[in-house]
XYZ file of C-alpha atoms in Angstrom:
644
model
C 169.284 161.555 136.918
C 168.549 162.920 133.392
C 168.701 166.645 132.320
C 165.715 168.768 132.761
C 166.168 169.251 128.716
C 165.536 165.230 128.369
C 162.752 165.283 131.050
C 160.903 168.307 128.934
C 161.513 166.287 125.141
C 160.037 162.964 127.016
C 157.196 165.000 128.613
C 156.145 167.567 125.592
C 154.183 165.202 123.755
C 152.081 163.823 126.325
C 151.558 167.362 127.252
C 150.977 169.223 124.128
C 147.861 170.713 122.481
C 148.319 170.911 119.078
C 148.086 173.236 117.231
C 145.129 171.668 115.081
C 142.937 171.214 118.211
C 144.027 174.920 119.737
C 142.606 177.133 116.127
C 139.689 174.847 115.391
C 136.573 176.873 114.934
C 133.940 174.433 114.055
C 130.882 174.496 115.684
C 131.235 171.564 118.513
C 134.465 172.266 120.455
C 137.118 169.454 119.724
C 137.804 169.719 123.573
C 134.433 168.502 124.073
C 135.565 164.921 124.141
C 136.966 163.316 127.605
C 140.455 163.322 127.824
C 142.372 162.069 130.818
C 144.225 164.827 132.654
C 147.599 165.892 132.022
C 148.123 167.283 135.499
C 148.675 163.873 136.160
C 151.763 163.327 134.793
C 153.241 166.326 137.500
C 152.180 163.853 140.241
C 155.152 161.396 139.798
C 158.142 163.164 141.127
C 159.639 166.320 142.110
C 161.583 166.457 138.641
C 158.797 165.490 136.778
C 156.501 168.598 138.671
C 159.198 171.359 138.058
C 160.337 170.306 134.324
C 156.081 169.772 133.552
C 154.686 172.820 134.898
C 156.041 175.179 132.058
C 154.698 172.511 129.356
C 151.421 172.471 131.034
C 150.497 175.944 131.235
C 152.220 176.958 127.775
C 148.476 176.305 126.039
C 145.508 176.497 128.438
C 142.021 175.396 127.297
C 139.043 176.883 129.843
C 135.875 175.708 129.021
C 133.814 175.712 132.548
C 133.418 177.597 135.465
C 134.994 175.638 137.856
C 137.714 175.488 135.633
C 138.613 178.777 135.596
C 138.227 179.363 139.158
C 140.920 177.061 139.815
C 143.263 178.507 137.675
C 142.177 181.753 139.295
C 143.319 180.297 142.418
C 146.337 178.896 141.100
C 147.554 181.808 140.186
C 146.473 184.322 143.086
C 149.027 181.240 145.391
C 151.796 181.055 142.190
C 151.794 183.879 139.666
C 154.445 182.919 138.373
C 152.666 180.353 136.584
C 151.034 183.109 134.708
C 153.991 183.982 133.112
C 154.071 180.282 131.370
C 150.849 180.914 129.783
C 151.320 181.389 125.742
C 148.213 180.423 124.309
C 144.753 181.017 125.751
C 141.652 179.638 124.457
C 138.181 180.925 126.583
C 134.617 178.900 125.267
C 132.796 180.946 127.708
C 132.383 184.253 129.612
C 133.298 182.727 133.310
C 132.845 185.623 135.510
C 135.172 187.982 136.830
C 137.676 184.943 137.295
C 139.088 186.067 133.668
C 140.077 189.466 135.032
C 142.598 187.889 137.276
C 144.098 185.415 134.601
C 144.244 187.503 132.025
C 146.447 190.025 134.340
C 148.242 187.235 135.422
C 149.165 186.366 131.866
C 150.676 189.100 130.106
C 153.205 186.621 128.005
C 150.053 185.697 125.648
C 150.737 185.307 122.148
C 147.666 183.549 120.946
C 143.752 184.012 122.158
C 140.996 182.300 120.970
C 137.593 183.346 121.952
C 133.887 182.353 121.569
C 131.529 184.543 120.852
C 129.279 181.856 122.280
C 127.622 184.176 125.472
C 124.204 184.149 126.490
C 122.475 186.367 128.773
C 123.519 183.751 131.877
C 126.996 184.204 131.266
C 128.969 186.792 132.447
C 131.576 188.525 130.404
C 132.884 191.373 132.810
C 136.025 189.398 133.885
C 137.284 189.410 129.975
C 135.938 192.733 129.153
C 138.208 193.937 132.233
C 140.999 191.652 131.197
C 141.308 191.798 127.277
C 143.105 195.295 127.609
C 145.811 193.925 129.795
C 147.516 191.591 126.831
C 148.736 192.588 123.542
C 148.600 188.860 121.346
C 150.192 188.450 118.027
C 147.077 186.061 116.878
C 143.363 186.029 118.090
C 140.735 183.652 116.485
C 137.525 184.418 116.940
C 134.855 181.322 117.299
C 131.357 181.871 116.213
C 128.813 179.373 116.176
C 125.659 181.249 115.910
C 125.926 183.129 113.148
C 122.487 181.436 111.320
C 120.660 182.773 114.708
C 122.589 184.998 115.912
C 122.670 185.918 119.691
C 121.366 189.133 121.307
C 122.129 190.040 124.986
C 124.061 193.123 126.990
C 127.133 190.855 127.727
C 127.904 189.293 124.368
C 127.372 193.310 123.266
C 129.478 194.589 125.740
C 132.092 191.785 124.811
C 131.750 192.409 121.196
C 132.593 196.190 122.144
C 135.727 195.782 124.052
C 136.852 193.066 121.824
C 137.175 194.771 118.758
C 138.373 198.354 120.807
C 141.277 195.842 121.311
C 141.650 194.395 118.496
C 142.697 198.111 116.566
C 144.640 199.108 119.916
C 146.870 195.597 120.175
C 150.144 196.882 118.313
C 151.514 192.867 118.185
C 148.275 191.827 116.508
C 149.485 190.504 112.997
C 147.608 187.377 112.524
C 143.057 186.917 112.469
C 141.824 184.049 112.554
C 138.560 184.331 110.921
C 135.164 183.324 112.736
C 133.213 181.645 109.992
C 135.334 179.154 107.941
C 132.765 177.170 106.361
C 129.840 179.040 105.125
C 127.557 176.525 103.989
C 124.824 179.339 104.125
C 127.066 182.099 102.685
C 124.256 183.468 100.044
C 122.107 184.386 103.499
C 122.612 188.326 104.426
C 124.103 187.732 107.934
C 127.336 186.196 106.325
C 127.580 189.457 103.958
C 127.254 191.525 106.870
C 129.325 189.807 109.338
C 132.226 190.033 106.338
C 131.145 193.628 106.081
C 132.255 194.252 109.740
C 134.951 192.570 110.132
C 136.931 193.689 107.146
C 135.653 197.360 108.533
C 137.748 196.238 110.955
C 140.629 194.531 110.540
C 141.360 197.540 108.276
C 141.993 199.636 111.131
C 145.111 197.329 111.940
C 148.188 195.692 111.569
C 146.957 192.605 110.510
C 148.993 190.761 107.590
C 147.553 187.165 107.325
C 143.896 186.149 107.785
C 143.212 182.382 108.546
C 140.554 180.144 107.432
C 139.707 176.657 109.040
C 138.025 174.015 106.967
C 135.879 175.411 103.901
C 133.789 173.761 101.447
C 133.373 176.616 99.179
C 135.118 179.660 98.758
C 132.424 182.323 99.743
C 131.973 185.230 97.542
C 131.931 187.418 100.342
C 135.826 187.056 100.659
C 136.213 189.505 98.197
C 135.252 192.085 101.391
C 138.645 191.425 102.500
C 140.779 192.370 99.967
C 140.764 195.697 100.666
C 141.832 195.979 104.220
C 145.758 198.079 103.477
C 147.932 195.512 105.711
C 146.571 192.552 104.272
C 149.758 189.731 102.662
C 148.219 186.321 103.317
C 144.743 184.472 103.418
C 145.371 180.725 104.503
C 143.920 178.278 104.376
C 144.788 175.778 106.868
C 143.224 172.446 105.443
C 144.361 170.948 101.937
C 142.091 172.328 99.604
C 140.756 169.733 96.587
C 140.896 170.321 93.144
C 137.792 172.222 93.110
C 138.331 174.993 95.574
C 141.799 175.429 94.025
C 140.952 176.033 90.519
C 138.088 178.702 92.260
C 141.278 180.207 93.926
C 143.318 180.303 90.455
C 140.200 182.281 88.279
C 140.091 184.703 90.817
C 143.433 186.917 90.431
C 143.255 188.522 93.423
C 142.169 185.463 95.455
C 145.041 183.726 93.645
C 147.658 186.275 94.719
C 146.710 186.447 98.274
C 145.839 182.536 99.000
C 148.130 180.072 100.499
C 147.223 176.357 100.908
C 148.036 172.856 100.288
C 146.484 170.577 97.636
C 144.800 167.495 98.800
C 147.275 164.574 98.646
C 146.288 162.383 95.884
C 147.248 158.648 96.983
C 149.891 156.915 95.217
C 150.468 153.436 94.653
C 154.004 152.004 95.008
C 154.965 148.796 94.205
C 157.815 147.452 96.549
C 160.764 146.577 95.083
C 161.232 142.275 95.914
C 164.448 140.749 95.994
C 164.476 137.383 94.205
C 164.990 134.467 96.879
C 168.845 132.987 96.876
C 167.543 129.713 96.307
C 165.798 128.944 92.897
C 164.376 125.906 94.582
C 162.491 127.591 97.143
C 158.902 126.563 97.356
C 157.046 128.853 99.949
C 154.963 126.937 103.156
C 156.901 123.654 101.938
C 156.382 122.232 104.562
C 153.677 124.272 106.355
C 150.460 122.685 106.649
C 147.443 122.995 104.684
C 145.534 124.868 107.586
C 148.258 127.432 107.528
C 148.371 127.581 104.108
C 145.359 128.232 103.585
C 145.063 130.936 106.360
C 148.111 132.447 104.603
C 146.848 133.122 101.527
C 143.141 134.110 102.521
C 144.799 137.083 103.764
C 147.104 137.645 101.207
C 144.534 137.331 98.375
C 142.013 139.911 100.415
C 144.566 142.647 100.791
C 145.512 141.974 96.970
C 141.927 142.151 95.364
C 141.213 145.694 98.277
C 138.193 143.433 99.331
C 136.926 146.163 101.979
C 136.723 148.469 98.713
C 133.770 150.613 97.996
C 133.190 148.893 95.010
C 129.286 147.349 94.778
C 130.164 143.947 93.113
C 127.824 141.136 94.189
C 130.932 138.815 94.796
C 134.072 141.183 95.342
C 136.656 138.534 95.946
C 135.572 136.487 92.633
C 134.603 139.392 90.585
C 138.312 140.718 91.261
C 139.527 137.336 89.788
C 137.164 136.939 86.620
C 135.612 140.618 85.743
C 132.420 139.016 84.058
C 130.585 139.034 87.178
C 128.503 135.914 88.449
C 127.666 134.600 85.471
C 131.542 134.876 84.045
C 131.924 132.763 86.802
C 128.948 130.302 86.252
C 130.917 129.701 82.907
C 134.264 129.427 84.066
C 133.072 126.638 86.390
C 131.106 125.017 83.698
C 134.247 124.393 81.655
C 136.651 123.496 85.124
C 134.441 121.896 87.287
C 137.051 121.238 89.338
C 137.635 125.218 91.177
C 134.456 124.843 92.121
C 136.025 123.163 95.451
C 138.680 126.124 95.504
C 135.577 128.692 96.608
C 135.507 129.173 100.357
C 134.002 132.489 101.351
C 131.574 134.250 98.995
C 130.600 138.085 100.266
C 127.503 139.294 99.375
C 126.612 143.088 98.644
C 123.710 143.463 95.876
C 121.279 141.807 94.300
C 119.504 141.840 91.070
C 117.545 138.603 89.219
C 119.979 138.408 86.784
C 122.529 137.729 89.525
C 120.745 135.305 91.656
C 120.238 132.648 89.265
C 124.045 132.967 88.296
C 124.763 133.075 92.001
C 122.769 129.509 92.529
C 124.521 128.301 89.553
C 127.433 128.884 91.249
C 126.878 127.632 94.789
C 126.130 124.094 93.205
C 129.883 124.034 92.467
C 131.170 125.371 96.360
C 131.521 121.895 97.700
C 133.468 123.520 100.246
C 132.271 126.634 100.857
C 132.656 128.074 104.399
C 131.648 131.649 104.519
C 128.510 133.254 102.566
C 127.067 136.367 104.492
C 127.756 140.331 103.212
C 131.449 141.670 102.794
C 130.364 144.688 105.231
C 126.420 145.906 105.412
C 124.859 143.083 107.654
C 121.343 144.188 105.561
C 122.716 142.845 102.278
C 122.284 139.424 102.460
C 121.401 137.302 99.327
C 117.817 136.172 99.113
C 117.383 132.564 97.823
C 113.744 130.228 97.537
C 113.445 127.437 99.938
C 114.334 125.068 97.142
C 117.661 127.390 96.648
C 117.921 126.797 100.378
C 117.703 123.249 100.769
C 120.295 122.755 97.291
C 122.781 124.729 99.279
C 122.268 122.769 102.130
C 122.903 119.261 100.009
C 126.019 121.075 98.170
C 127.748 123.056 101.042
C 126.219 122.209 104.369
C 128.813 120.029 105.576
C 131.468 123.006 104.931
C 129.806 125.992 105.740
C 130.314 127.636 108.982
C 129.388 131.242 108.418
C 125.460 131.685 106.608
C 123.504 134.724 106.247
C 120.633 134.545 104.074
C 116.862 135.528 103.714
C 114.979 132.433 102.560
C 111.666 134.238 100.659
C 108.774 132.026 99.864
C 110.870 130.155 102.309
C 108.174 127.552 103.672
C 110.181 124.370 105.055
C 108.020 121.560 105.717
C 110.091 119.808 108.718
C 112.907 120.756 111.118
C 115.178 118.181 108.595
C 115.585 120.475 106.147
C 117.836 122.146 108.604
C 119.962 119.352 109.572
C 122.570 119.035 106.322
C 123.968 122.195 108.367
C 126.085 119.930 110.384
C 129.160 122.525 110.722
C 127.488 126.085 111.481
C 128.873 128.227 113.879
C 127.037 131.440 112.890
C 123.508 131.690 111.204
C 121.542 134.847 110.174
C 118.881 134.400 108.962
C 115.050 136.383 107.653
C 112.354 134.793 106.649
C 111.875 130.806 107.083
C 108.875 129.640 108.038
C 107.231 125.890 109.258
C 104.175 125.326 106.969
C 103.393 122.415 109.291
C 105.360 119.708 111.238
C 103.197 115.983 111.651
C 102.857 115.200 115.332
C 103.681 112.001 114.479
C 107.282 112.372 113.037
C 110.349 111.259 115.470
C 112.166 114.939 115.066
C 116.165 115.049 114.616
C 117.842 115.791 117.983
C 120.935 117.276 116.500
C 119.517 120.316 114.421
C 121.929 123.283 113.997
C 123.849 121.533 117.210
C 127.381 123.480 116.373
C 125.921 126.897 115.781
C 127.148 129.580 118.787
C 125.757 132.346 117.231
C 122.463 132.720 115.880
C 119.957 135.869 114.581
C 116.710 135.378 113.449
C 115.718 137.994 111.491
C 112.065 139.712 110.728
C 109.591 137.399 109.350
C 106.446 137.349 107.456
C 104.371 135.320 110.303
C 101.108 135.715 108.997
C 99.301 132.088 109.052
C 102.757 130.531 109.622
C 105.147 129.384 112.561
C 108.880 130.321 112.742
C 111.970 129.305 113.483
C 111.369 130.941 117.738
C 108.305 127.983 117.836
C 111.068 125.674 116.574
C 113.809 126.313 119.128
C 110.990 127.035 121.579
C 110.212 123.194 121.083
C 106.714 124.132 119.822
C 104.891 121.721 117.348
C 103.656 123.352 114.188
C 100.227 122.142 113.760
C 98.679 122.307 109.853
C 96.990 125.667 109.460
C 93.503 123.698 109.006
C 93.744 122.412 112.768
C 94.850 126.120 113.928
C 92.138 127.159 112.603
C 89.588 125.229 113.966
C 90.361 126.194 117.081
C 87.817 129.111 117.176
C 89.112 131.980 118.722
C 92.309 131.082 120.152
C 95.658 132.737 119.708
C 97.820 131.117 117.436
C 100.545 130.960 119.877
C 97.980 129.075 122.494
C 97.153 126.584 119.466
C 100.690 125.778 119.421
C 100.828 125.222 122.980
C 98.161 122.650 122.927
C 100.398 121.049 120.628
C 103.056 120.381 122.537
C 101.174 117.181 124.345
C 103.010 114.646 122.525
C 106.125 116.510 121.162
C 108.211 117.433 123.466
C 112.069 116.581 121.933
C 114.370 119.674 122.224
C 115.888 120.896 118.983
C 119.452 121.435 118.950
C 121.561 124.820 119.745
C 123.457 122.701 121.876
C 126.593 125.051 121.495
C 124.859 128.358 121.681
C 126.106 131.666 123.106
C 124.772 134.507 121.483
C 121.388 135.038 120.584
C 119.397 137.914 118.381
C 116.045 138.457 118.070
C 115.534 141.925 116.558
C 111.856 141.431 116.788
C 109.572 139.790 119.070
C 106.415 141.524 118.753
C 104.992 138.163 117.560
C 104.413 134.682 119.101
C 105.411 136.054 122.692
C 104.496 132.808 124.376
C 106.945 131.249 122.068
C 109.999 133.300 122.841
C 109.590 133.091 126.429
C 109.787 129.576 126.053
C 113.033 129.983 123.835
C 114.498 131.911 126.882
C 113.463 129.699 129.127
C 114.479 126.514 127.366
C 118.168 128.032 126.130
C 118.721 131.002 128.438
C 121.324 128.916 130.578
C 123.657 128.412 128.075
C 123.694 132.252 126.094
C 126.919 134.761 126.555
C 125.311 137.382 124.731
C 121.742 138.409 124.248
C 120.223 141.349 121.645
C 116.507 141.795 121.923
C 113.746 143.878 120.247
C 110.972 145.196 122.431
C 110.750 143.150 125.996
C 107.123 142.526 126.307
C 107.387 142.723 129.844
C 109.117 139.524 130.003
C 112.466 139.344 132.699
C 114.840 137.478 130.276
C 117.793 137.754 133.068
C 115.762 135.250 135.346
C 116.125 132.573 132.853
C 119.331 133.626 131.554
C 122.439 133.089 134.873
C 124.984 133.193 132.817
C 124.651 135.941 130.201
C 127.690 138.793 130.491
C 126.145 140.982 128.022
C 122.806 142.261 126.976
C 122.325 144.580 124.038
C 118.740 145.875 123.802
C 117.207 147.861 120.875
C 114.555 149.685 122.678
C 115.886 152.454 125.236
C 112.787 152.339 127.135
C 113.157 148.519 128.326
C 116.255 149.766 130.318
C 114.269 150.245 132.809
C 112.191 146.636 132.442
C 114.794 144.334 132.324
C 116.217 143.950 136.110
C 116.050 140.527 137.065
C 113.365 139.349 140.203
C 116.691 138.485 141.900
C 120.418 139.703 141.966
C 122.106 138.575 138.334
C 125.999 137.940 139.567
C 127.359 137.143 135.802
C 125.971 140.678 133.671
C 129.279 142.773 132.899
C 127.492 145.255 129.940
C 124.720 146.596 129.588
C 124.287 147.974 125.696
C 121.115 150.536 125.308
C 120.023 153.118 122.305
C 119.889 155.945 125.333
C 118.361 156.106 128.522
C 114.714 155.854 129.084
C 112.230 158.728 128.922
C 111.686 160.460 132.180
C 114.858 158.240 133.712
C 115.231 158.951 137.204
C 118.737 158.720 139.353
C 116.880 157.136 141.775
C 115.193 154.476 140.082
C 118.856 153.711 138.154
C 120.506 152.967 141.374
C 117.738 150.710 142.540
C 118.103 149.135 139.051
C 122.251 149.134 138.899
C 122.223 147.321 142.588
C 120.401 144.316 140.744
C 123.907 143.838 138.922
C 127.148 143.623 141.560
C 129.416 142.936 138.656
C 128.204 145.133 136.037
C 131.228 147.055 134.482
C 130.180 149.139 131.382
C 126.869 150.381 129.986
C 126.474 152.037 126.755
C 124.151 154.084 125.089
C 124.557 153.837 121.335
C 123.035 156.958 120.349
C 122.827 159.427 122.681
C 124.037 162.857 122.217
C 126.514 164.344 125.006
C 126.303 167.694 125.756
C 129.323 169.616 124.362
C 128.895 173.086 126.393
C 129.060 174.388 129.960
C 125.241 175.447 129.809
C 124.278 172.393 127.628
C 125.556 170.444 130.553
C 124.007 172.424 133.438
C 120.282 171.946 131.233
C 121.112 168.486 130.747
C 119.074 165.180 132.094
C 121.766 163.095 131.010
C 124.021 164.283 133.074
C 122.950 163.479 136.401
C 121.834 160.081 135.436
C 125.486 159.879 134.515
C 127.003 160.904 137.484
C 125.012 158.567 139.288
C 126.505 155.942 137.360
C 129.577 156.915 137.827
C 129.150 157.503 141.921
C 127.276 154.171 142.315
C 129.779 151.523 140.979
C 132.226 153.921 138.829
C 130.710 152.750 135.608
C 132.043 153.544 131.984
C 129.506 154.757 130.103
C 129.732 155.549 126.190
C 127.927 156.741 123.432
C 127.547 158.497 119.730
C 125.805 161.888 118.673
């Protein structure tokens, strides 16, 4: 059995709010986030309950209703759990539940309180309750102060709340409502200051706090007169700006506390010298290692994931005259050329490129050449470029993102030096015309797994989908005479007599950003490679089921929130695990999300990229999101995720 005083320094971090979290004023509540409960931790044993139920009220966050009435009722059955609670932060009014915690709770030290009440909420509870403590900090939160609220109970709130704050004798400490005034020339902050210092004059207050700022306002100067007044902090390092603001005002500069900003510091390690002078490191290691070894080790030594905009950070690092520094170096020692295996691209300018090209006709073995970071900034080459680096490197490379422009190929060969690709990205290529007659390679692009065709100029051309759809390319001159048929049925017809399958024997994952084009021809692609895909990311759906040709995809990541609703299979699909969509249709119905979840027995997560949770009790209760997400949850106890 260990002591209650182990049980309490084993539980107190799990349990603790800190102090960060508790006096944050910012406009979106950092409790807003889901956070599993810490009640749960009282369900393991009686020790555990008796030594956690102290911890667990000492700082108690209400930010619903239903919240509070629980407490309320927890406390009517134990008050002596009232007498635990230290810090109190209300983001509401919650009803006439407040009266009874409050007077349950006369131990308070800290209060924070929103100022957040509309004319729904109902602020009698804390009106009653506020004179019933005596804190020795209150921080005020005040979101609205660009439009600023009107309505009896925020008034009536406002009223008893400052009657309190000049009648609490413990009160020593404000924390001050509007930290970072990015608006601070409009009147309201002027007047706001205006009151408050008004005020906090009337009291005993001896340090004002300030959350973070990213100017000091000029209003603060409304403060410095209130006759108990020792200490304005600032609680968030300041930068070298705000603190030389802070130093030419004396009066600022005698009342301001803070931290600086940390400026980061390099230190070398100290490296003992090996004991044996002989010592020759991965001696015996082989090359694969060795060459895994020191990948990493050179990365982390050049800072590859810096900020920096060089078109090749990793060679730049090693010869500082750019591409064409490089272009020369090779020209002199041919032989590094072989020694380049992953190029990162991340700008572009004409200059560059043809210093780039120079350079790839020395990367015999180059394995890698797609951007460092920033998907978007790949390097655009000619077809001619194209086909070189497939000559030079296409044996090696297994990672290539480019965009081909003026990037007409003239057969599906011109893929097949790529004999070693595992991922492809690539914009722009385009089939000026394949001869019926021509025995096509059976083995294009055969190793790649992962493979996005970009965007492409398809005017009077056929792309890359028509390829891997196994549609001919027919000359432009017999499309057109074709009178008034759809390109995509011309290529159709042109299938009789050329009907070999092109490669993407190993694929898995498939993206097709956009498919507003040659629809016939990516159904086909589904239909003639769904089987074997993992992963699928779509543009628009067209109307077209893609999980009836597709058994064995476990994840579908679509870019248009409306086709959430479109893309349920004709029959059960046993094998989908996520579901990844920008947000949830328009006019979504529970309903209709059920009927569309039950088409997916083993679906597990589905995400919404961009979709913007309600924060607040009454942004919740207006909310269409929410009940769609409940119904999630109650139908299969889905995880569901997304961004503001």
């Amino acid at each position: 059995m260990l002591p209650d005083e182990i049980i309490s320094e084993i539980l107190s971090p799990a349990l603790k709010v800190s102090e960060e979290l508790f006096s944050d004023t910012s406009d979106v509540s950092p409790f807003s986030n889901y956070t599993p409960s810490t009640s749960d931790y009282l369900l393991v044993c009686k020790d555990w309950l008796r030594v956690a139920t102290p911890l667990l009220y000492n700082v108690v966050v209400l930010r619903s209703k239903a919240q509070t009435n629980t407490l309320q009722q927890v406390l009517k059955t134990n008050p002596e759990f009232g007498l635990f609670i230290k810090k109190l932060r209300v983001e509401g009014g919650f009803g006439t539940a407040m009266h009874t915690i409050l007077k349950s709770a006369p131990n308070i030290t800290d209060l924070s309180i929103t100022l957040s009440i509309y004319s729904s909420d109902g602020a009698g509870g804390l009106c009653k309750g506020l004179p019933l403590i005596n804190p020795h900090r209150i921080i005020i939160v005040d979101p609205h102060v660009l439009k600023p609220l009107k309505n009896k109970h925020l008034a009536a709130l406002k009223k008893t709340l400052f009657d309190c704050i000049r009648s609490w004798s413990n009160l020593r400490i404000f924390g001050y409502p509007h930290s970072d005034p990015y608006y601070s020339h409009m009147p309201q902050w002027a007047e706001k200051a205006t009151e408050l210092s008004q005020l906090l004059a009337q009291t005993q207050v001896h340090t004002v706090t300030f959350g973070a700022i990213s100017s000091i306002p000029y209003w603060i100067a409304k403060l410095y007169g209130i006759p108990s007044l020792r200490v304005l902090q600032f609680q968030r390092p300041l930068d070298e700006k705000l603190v030389v603001k802070i130093e030419s005002d004396a009066q600022l500069n005698k009342l301001a506390k803070y931290k600086r900003v940390n400026k980061p510091t390099h230190i070398e390690p100290d490296i003992a010298p090996s004991l044996n002078p002989f010592f020759v490191p991965m001696q015996f290691a082989s090359q694969e290692t060795r060459e895994a070894i020191w990948k990493h080790v050179i990365f982390f030594a050049i800072e590859i994931f810096s900020h920096r905009s060089d078109m090749f950070r990793l060679l730049q690092s090693l010869i500082p005259y750019g591409a064409g520094g490089i272009t020369r170096t090779l020209d002199k020692e041919p032989h590094l050329g072989p020694s380049i295996r992953r190029i990162f691209t991340a700008t572009e300018t004409t200059s560059d490129k043809e210093a780039i090209l120079k350079v790839l006709r020395h990367t015999t073995c180059l394995k890698f050449l797609a951007p460092a970071q920033d998907p978007d900034l790949q390097l655009r080459i000619t077809s001619e470029s194209f086909e070189e680096l497939g000559k030079v490197a296409g044996h090696s490379l297994e990672e290539l993102s480019v965009s081909v422009f003026y990037g007409e190929i003239s057969s599906p060969s011109d893929l097949q030096p790529f004999t070693n690709l595992c991922v492809l990205d690539i914009e722009g290529i385009r089939l000026s015309g394949i001869d019926l007659g021509e025995e096509p390679p059976s083995d294009v692009l055969k190793t790649v797994q992962n493979l996005r065709i970009r965007a492409e100029n398809v005017a009077l051309s056929f792309t890359l989908v028509e390829l891997f759809a196994n549609i001919s390319v027919i000359s432009r001159s017999n499309a057109n005479s074709d009178v008034g048929m759809p390109p995509d049925v011309v290529a159709h017809h042109a299938l009789l007599g050329y009907n070999r399958v092109f490669g993407l024997d190993s694929l898995r994952t498939l993206v097709l950003p956009r498919i507003y084009h040659h629809v016939y021809a990516f159904e086909d692609m589904i239909k003639m490679h769904g089987e074997k895909l993992h992963h699928l990311t779509l543009g628009p759906l067209k109307g077209i089921r893609v999980l009836d040709f597709c058994p064995n995809l476990t994840e579908m990541k679509l870019l248009d929130r409306d086709d959430l609703g479109k893309l349920a299979p004709n029959s059960q699909h046993h094998a989908l695990v996520k579901i990844s969509s920008p947000g949830l249709p328009k006019d979504a119905d529970p309903e209709e999300v059920e009927a569309m979840l039950d088409m997916y027995p083993n679906l597990r997560e589905i995400e919404f990229r961009y979709l913007q949770w309600p924060t607040t009790e009454r942004e919740i209760s207006k909310s269409s999101i929410v009940p769609l997400a409940e119904s999630f949850t109650a139908f299969r106890g889905l995880v569901g995720t997304g961004s503001a």
